[in-house]
Short mmCIF file of C-alpha atoms in Angstrom, two decimals:
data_model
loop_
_atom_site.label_atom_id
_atom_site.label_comp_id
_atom_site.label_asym_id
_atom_site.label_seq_id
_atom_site.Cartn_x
_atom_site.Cartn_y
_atom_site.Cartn_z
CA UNK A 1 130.75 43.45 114.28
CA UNK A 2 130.11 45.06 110.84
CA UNK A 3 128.79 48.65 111.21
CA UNK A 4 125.82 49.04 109.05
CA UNK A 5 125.96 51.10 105.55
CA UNK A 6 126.06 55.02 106.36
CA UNK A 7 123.21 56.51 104.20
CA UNK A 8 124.29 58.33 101.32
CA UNK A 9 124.63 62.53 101.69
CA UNK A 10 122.77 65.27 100.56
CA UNK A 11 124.53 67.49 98.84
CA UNK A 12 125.47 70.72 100.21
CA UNK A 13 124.28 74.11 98.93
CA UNK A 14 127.30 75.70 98.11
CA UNK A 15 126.16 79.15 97.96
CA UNK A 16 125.71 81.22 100.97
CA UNK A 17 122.62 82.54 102.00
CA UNK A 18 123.94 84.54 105.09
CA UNK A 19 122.19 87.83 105.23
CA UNK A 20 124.48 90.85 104.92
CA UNK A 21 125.03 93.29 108.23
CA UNK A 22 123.25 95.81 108.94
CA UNK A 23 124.91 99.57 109.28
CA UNK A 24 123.30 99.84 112.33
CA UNK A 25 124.12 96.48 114.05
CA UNK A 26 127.60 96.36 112.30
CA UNK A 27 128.46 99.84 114.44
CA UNK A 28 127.29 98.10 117.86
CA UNK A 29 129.61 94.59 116.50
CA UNK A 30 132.50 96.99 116.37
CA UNK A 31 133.00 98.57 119.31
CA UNK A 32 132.16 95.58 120.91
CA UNK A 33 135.18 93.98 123.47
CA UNK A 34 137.27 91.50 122.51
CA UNK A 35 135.86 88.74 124.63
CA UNK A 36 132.39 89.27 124.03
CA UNK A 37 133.56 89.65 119.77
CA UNK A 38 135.04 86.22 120.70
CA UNK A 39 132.19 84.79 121.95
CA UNK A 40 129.58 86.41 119.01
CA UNK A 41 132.19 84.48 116.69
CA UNK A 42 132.14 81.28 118.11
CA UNK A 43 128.20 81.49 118.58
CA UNK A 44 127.81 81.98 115.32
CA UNK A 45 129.54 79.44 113.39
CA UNK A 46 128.60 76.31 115.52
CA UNK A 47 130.93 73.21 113.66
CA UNK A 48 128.47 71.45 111.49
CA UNK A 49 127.96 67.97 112.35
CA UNK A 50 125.85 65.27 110.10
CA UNK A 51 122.30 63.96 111.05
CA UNK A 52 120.25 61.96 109.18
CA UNK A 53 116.94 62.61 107.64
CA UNK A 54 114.30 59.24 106.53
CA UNK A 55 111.67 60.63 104.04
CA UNK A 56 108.64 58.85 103.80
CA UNK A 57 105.93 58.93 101.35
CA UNK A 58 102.58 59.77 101.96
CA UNK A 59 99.56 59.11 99.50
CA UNK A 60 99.98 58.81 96.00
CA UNK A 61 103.50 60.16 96.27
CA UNK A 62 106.14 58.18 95.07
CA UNK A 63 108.51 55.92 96.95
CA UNK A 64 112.46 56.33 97.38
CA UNK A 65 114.35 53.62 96.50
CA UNK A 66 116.78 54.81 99.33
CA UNK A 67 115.00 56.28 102.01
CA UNK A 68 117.64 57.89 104.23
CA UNK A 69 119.94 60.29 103.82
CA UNK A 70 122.50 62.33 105.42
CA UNK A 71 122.93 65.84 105.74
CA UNK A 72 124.60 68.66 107.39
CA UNK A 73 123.03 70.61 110.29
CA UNK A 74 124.34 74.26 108.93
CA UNK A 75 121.77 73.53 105.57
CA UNK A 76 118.74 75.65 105.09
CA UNK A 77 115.16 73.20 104.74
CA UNK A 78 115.60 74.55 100.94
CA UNK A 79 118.05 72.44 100.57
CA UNK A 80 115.94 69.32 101.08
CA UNK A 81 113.14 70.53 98.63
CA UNK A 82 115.62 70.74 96.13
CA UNK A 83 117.26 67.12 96.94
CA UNK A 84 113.79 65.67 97.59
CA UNK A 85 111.92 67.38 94.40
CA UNK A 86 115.64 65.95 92.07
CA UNK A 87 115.31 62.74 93.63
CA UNK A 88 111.65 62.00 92.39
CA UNK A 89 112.07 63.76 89.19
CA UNK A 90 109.36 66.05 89.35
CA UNK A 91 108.77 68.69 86.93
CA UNK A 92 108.31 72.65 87.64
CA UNK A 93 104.64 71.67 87.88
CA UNK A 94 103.99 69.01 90.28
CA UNK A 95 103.55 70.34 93.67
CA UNK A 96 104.98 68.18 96.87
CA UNK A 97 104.52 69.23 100.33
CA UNK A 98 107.00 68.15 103.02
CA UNK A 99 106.00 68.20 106.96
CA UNK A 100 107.70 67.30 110.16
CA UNK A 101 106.39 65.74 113.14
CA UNK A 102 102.81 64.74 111.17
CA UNK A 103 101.73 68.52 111.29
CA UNK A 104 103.63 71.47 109.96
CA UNK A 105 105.88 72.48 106.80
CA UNK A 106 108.89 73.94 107.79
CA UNK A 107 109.84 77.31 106.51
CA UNK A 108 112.45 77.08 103.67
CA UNK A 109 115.28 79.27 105.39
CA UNK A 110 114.35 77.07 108.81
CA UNK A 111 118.15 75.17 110.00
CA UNK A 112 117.89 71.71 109.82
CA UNK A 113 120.17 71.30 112.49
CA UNK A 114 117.14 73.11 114.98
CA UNK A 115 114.34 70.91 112.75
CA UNK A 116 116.42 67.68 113.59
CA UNK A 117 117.20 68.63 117.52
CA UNK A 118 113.33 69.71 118.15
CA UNK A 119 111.90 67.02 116.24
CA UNK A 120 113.80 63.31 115.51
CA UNK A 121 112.37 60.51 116.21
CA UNK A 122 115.58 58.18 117.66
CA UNK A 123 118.22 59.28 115.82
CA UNK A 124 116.46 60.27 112.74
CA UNK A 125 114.51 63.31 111.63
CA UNK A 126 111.44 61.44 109.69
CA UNK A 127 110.20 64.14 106.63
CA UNK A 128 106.69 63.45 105.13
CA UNK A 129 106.51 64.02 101.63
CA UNK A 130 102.90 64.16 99.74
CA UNK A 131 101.90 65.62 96.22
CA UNK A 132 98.57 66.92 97.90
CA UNK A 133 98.33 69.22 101.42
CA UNK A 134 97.84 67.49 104.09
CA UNK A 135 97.23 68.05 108.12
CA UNK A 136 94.76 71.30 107.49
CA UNK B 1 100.65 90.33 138.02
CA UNK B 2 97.81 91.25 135.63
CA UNK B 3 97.89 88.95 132.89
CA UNK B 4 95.67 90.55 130.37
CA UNK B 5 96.77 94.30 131.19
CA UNK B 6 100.26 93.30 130.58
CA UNK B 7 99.20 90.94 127.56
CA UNK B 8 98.05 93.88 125.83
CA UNK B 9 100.82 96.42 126.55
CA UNK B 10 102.64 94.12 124.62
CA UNK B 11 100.02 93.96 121.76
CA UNK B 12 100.19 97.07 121.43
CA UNK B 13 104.04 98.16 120.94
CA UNK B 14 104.48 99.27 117.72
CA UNK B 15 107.57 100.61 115.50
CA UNK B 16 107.04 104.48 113.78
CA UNK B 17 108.47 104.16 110.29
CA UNK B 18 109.25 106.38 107.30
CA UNK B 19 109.28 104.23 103.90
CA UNK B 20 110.70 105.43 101.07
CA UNK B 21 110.95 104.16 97.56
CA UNK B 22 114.00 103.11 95.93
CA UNK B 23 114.10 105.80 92.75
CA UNK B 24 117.06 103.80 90.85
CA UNK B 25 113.90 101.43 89.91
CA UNK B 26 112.67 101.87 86.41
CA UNK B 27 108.88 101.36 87.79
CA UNK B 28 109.04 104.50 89.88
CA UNK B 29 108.04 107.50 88.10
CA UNK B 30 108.65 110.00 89.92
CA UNK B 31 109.93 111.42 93.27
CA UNK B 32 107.54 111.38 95.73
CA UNK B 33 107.38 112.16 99.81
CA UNK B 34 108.35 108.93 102.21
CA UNK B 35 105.05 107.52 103.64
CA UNK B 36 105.38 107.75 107.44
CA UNK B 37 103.16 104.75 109.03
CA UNK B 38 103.32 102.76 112.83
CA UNK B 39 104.06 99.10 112.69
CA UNK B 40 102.68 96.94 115.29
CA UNK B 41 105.55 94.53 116.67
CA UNK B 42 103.19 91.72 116.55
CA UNK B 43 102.75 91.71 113.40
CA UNK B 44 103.91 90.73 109.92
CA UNK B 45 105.16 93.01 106.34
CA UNK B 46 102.11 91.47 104.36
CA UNK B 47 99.23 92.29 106.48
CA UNK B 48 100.32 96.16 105.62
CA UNK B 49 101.90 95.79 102.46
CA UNK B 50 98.70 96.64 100.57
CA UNK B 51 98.76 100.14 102.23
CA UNK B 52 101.87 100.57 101.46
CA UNK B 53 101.43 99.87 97.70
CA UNK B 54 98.46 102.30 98.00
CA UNK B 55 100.05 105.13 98.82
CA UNK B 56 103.02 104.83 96.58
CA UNK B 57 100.31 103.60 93.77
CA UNK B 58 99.84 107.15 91.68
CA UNK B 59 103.67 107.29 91.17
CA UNK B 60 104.32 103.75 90.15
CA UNK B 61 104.53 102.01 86.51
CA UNK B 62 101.85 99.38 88.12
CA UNK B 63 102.83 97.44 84.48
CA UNK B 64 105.87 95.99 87.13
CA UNK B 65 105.08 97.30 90.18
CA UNK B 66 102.67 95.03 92.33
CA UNK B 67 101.55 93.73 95.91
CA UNK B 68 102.99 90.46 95.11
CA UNK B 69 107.07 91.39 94.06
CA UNK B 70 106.98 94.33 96.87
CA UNK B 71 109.64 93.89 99.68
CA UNK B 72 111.61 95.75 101.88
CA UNK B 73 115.17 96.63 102.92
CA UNK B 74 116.56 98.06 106.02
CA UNK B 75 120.17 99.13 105.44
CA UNK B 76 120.75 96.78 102.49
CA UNK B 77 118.82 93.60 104.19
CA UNK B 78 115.93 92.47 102.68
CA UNK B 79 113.18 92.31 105.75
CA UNK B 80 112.20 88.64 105.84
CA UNK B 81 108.11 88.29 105.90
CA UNK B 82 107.51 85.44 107.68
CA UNK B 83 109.44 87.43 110.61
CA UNK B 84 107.83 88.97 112.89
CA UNK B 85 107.78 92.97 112.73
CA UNK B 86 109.47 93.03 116.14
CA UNK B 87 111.92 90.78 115.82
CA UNK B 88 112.87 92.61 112.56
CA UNK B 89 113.42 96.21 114.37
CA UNK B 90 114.87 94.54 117.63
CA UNK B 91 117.61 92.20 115.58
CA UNK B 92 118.27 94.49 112.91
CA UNK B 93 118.69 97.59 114.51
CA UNK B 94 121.09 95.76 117.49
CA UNK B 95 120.77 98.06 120.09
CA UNK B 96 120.97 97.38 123.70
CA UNK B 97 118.13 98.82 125.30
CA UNK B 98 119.51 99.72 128.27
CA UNK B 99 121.72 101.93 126.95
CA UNK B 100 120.68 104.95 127.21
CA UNK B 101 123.70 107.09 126.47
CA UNK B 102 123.09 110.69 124.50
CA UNK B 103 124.82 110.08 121.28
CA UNK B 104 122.89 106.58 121.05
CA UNK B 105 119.41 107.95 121.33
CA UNK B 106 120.88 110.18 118.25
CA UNK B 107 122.61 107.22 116.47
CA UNK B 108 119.45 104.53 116.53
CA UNK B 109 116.64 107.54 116.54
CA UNK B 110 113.00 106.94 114.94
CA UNK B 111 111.27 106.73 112.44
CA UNK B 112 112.85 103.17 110.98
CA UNK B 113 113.89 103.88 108.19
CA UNK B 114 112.81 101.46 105.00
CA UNK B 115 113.18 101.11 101.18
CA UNK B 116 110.02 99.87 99.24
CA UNK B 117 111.67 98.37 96.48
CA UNK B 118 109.77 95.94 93.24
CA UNK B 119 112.59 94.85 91.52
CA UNK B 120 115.32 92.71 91.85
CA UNK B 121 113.91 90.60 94.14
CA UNK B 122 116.04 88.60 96.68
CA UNK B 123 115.10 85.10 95.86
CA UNK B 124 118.89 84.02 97.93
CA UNK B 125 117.15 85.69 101.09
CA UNK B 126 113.34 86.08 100.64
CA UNK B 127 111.09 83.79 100.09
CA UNK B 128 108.36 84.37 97.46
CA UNK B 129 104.97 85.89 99.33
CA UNK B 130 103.07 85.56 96.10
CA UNK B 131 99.49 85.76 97.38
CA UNK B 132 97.83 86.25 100.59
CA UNK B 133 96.89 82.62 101.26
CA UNK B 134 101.59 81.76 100.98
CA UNK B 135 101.47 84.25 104.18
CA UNK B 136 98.47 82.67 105.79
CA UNK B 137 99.90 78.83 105.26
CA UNK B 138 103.89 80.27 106.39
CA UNK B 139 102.10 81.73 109.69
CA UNK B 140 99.97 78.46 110.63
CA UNK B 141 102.58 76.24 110.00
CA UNK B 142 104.75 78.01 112.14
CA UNK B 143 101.67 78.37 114.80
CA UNK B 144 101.52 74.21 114.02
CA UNK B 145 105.33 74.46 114.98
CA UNK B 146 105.43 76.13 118.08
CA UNK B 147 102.89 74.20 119.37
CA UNK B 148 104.25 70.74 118.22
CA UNK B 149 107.13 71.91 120.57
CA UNK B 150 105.06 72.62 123.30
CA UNK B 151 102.29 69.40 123.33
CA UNK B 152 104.43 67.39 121.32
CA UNK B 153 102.12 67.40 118.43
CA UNK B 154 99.75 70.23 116.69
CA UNK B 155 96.72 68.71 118.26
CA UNK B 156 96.09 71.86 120.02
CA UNK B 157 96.14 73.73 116.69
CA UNK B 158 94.63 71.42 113.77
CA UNK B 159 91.76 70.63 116.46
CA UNK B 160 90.47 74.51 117.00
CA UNK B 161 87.12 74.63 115.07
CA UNK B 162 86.37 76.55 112.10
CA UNK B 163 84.91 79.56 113.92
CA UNK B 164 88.19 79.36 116.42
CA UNK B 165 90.77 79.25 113.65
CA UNK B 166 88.84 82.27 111.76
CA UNK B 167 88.88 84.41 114.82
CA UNK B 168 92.59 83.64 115.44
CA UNK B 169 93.19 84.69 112.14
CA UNK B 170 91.25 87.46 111.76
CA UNK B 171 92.76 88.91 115.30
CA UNK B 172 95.98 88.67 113.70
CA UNK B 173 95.43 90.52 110.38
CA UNK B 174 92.98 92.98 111.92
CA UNK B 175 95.03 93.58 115.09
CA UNK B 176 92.20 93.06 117.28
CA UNK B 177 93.17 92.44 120.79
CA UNK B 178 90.16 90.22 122.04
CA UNK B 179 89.70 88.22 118.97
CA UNK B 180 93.30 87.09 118.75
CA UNK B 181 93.63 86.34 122.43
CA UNK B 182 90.31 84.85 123.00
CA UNK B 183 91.59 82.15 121.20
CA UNK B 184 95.27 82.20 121.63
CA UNK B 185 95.33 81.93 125.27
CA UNK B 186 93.53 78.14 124.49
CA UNK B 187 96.50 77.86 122.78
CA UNK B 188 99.28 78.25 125.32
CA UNK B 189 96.91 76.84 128.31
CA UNK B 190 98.08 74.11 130.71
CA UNK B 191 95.15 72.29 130.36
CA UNK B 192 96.36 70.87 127.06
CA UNK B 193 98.35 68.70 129.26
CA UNK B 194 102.36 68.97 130.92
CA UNK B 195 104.98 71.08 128.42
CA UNK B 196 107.04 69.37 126.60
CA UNK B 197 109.26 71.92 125.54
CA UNK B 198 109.41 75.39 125.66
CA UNK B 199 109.13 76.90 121.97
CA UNK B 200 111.78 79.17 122.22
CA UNK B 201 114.38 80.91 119.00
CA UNK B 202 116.73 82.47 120.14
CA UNK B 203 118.43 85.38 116.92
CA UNK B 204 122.61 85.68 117.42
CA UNK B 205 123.14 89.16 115.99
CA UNK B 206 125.23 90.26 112.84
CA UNK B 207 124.19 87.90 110.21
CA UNK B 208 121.60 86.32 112.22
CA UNK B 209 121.94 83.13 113.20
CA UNK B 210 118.57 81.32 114.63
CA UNK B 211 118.63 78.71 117.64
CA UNK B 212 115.83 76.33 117.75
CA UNK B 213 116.34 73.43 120.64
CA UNK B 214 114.51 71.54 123.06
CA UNK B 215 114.31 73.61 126.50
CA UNK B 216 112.34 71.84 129.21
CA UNK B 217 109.89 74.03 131.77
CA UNK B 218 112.23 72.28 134.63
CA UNK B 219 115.36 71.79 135.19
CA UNK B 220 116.73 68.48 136.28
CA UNK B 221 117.02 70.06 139.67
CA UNK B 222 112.60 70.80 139.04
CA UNK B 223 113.64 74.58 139.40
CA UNK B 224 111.26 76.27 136.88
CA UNK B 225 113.74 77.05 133.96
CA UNK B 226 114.74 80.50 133.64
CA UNK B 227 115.47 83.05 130.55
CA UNK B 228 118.97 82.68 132.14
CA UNK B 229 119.69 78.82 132.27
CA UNK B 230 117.68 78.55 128.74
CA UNK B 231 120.30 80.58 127.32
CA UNK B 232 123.45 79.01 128.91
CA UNK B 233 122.10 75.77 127.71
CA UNK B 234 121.21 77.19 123.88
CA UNK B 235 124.56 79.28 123.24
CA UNK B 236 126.93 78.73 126.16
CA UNK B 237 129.63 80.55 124.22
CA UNK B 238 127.67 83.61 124.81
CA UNK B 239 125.70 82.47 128.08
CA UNK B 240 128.76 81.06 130.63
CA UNK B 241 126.71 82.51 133.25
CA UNK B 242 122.84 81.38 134.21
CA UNK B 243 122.38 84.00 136.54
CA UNK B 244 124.72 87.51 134.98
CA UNK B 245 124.78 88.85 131.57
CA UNK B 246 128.30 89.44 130.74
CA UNK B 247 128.81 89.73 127.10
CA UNK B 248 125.14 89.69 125.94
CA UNK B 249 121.58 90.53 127.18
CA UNK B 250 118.21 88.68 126.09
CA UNK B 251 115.85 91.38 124.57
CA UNK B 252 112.03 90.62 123.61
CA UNK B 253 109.85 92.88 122.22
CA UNK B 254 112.86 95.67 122.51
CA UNK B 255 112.92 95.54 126.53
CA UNK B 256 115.97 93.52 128.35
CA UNK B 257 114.55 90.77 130.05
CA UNK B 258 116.15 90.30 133.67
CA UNK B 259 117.90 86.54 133.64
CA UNK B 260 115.90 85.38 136.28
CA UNK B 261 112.73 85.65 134.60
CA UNK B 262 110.95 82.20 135.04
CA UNK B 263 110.74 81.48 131.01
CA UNK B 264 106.98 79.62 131.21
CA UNK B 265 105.64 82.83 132.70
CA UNK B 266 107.17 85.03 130.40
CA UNK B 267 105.92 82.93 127.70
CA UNK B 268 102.15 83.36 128.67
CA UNK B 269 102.47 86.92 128.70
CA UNK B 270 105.17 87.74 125.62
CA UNK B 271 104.56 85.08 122.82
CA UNK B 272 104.44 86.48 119.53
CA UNK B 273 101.24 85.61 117.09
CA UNK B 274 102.99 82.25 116.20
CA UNK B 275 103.39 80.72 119.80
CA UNK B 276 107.12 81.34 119.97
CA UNK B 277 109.00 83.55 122.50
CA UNK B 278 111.70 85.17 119.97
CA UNK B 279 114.45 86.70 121.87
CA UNK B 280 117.03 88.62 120.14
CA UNK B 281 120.45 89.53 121.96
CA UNK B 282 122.23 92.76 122.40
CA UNK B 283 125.26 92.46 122.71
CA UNK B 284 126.99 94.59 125.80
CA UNK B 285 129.91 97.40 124.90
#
């Protein structure tokens, strides 16, 4: 059997947007032991995988001509503005308002990687995209 | 177990702290005294930013400085505003509470120490607060978050009425006990019907890293889920155990939380204003 087209990818944001350390927490990471340094480590940079995202448009927004995409869980929400916003060629202007689950608007330094696990639908994290605000 | 009495201790934890203003800044024109202030851990930077700008006011170029480009910095981070106070102090500062070791209490003492700073600001790490109404929407969104984890949809939320949402709000930005909770506590009732999830995030110190996933109220076994097995399923890397904290502790609202705490009870009690339970770690020495 023929497996189905993968959706194209959103591009990743190449810059980081880690915050810098603390002084004060940086002086508890140190004298931390080597297991439990170990552990912080691996906690902290989880191997990305890919999910996929289907935007749907709400209103008088326009339509996609491809509606799904891919995109990797370590990605900030910002990053799907920015693809979203490209994609429909809207200028500095034009508002759009993106929500999850039919209710809320995610926070732009939210993971998507948490957005996708606490909300998909199947497989498939479905973003609402509008030009006015929506759900109060 | 006293649910309001211990509701409120909570409420009312605050954070003493001593802000200063960066001098480098061409809008500050002159040196002036730090403005010593306590910060309620339930609470968020914009609801006091105004006060803050206030007393600073008479030795600022006001031409550039303003309420809407103010933010702060602890030790070279930019404080994010949509965070709650709290969780700012507890992940930021990275103690372990528990420790209670001489040269500690020195090392971590009070006031928090902040930098008011106007310029330069740190679009990579903060988002724009612009007006009062971009702190309002960031907060009920989140509220409409938390509470899509926990019924499944922000029913709960969008359907308060207009005199409801108003007092919720207002409790919040006037840091009024009753108001807040008289409607909050509708909020995170059972009657709204079986949890879904537990809304739960979870801050993995140094550069902080926030978990966000699905944690039922039962276990497969229908044990209530505790802080303990929540964690070992969220970050087993730092959680091997359910039961013993061996490289890391859960902290929330800057108290150690034992790992048998039954998470759904500690939720009705320790929520922050947004209907999460954040829990930072500190990590053990």
């Amino acid at each position: 059997m023929a497996t189905p087209p993968q959706p194209p990818a959103i591009p990743e944001d190449a810059e980081s947007t880690d915050l810098p350390i603390t002084l004060a927490a940086s002086v508890v990471l140190t004298s931390l032991p080597r297991d439990g340094r170990a552990a912080l480590d691996a906690a902290l940079h989880p191997q990305p995988t890919k999910v996929t995202l289907k935007f749907k448009a709400m209103g008088s927004a326009p339509v996609l001509n491809k509606d799904s995409y891919k995109i990797k869980t370590s990605q900030r929400f910002e990053n799907v503005v920015v693809f979203l916003r490209n994609q429909l060629d809207l200028g500095p202007d034009v508002s759009l308002y993106l929500y999850v689950n039919f209710s809320f608007m995610p926070a732009l330094d939210e993971n998507v990687g948490n957005l996708w696990a606490s909300f998909k639908t199947g497989e498939e994290l479905i973003i609402n995209y509008s030009l006015q605000s929506a759900f109060g | 177990m006293d649910v309001t009495a211990l509701r409120w201790s909570i409420w009312e934890g605050s954070i003493p702290c001593k802000i200063e203003l960066d001098s480098s800044e061409s809008c500050v024109r002159a040196d002036v005294l730090p403005y010593f202030t306590k910060l309620p851990r339930l609470s968020y930077i914009p609801l006091y930013i105004s006060q803050i700008f206030q007393f600073f006011e008479p030795w600022l170029d006001t031409k550039v400085a303003s309420v809407d480009n103010a933010w702060l910095e602890f030790e070279g981070v930019p404080l994010k505003w949509h965070w709650p106070i709290g969780v700012l102090y507890d992940l930021f500062i990275g103690r372990d509470p528990s420790d209670t070791r001489e040269e500690d209490n020195e090392e971590y003492r009070l006031p928090w120490s902040l930098i008011l700073h106007f310029e330069n600001f740190p679009t990579k790490h903060l988002m724009r607060a612009g007006s009062s109404q971009t702190f309002y929407d960031a907060w009920n969104n989140c509220l409409k978050e938390s509470s899509s984890v926990r019924n499944g949809s922000a029913k709960t939320v969008m359907s308060l009425s207009k005199a409801e949402s108003t007092k919720l709000w207002e409790g919040l930005v006037e840091h009024d006990f009753d108001k807040f909770w008289g409607v909050n506590d509708k909020l995170i009732s059972d009657t709204n019907g079986p949890m879904r999830n537990f809304p739960i995030r979870v801050y993995i110190p140094s550069t902080p890293r926030v978990v966000q996933l699905p944690v039922s109220q039962f276990l497969d076994s229908k044990e209530p889920q505790t802080i303990g097995t929540a964690l070992h399923s969220l970050i087993p890397e730092l959680f091997k155990s359910k039961r013993a904290a061996l490289v890391a502790r859960p902290v929330v609202h800057g108290v150690v939380v034992a790992m048998n705490t039954p998470l759904a009870e500690l939720g009705q009690l320790a929520v922050y204003p947004d209907g999460f339970l954040h829990v930072t770690l500190a990590m053990m020495s």
